[in-house]
Short mmCIF file of C-alpha atoms in Angstrom, two decimals:
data_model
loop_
_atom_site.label_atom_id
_atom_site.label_comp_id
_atom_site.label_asym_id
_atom_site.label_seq_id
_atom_site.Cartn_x
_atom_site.Cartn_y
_atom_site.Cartn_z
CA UNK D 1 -75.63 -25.57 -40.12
CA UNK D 2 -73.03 -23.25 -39.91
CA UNK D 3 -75.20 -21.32 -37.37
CA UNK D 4 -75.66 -23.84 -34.73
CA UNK D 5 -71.96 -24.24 -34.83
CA UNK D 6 -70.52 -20.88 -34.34
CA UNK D 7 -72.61 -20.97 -30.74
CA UNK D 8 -71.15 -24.52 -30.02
CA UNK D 9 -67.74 -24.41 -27.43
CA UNK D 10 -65.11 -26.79 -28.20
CA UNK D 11 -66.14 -28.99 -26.05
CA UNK D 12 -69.36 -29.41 -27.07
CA UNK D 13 -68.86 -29.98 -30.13
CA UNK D 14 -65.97 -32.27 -29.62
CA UNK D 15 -68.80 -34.08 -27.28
CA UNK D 16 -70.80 -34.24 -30.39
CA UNK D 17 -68.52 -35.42 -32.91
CA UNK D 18 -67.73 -38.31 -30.89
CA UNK D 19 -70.88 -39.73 -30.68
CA UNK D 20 -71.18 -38.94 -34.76
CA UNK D 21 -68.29 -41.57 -34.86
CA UNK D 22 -69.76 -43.98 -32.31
CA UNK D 23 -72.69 -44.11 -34.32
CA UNK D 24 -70.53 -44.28 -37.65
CA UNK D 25 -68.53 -47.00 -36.20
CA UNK D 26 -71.67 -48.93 -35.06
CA UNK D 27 -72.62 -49.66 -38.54
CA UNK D 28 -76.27 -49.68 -37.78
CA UNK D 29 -77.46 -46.70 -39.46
CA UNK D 30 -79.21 -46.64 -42.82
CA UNK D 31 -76.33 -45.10 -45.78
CA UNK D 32 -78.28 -41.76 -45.95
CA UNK D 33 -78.43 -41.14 -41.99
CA UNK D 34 -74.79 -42.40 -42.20
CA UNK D 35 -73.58 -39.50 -45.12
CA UNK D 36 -75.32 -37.06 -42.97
CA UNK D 37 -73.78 -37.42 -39.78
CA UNK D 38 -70.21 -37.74 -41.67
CA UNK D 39 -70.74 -34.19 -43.08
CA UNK D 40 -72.09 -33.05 -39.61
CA UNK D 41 -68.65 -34.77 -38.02
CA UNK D 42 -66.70 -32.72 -40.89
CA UNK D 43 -68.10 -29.39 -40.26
CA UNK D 44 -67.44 -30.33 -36.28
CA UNK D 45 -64.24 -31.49 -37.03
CA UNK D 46 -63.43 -28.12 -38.79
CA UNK D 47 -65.06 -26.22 -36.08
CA UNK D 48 -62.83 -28.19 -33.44
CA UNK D 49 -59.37 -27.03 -35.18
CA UNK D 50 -60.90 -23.57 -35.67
CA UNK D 51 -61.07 -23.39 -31.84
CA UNK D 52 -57.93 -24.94 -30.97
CA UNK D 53 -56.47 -22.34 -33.59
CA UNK D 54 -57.85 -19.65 -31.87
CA UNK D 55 -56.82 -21.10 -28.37
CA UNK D 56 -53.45 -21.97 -29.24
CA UNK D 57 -53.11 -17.85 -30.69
CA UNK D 58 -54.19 -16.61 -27.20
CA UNK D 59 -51.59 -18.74 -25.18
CA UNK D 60 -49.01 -18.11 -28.07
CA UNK D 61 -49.72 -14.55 -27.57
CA UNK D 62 -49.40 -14.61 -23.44
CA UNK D 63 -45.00 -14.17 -22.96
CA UNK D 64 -42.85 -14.94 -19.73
CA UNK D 65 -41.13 -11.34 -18.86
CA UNK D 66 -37.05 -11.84 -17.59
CA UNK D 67 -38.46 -11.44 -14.20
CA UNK D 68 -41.11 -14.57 -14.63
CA UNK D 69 -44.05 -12.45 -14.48
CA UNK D 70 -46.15 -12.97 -17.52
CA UNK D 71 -47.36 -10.13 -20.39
CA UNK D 72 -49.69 -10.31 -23.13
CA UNK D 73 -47.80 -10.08 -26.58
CA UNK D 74 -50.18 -8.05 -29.20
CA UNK D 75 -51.01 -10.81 -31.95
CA UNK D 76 -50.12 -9.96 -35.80
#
């Protein structure tokens, strides 16, 4: 599983996970379908944050100079 995520983008698999709860809160799936999809939506989720982590770095890393134009700041 872990495969097919690492080649989804955020916003795929943000896409995905909300249909996963769409279908969660619909109620109409059968209690295994429903376990599986809440483990898919929890390995998206984690994915998601992993992305945002990574995204959130990069701008972190990008500084304003004194003079307003704008440097990238090596990352720890």
């Amino acid at each position: 599983m872990s495969d097919t995520l690492s080649s989804l983008s955020f916003e795929e698999a943000l896409g995905e996970l909300e249909k996963i709860v769409r279908g969660l809160e619909g109620g109409q799936q059968k209690l295994e379908d429903a376990i599986a999809s809440y483990e898919r939506g929890a390995a998206l989720r984690r994915h998601c944050e992993t992305k945002l982590g990574e995204a959130e770095a990069r701008v972190q890393a990008i500084v304003e100079r004194a003079d307003g134009s704008l440097a990238l700041q090596k990352l720890d």
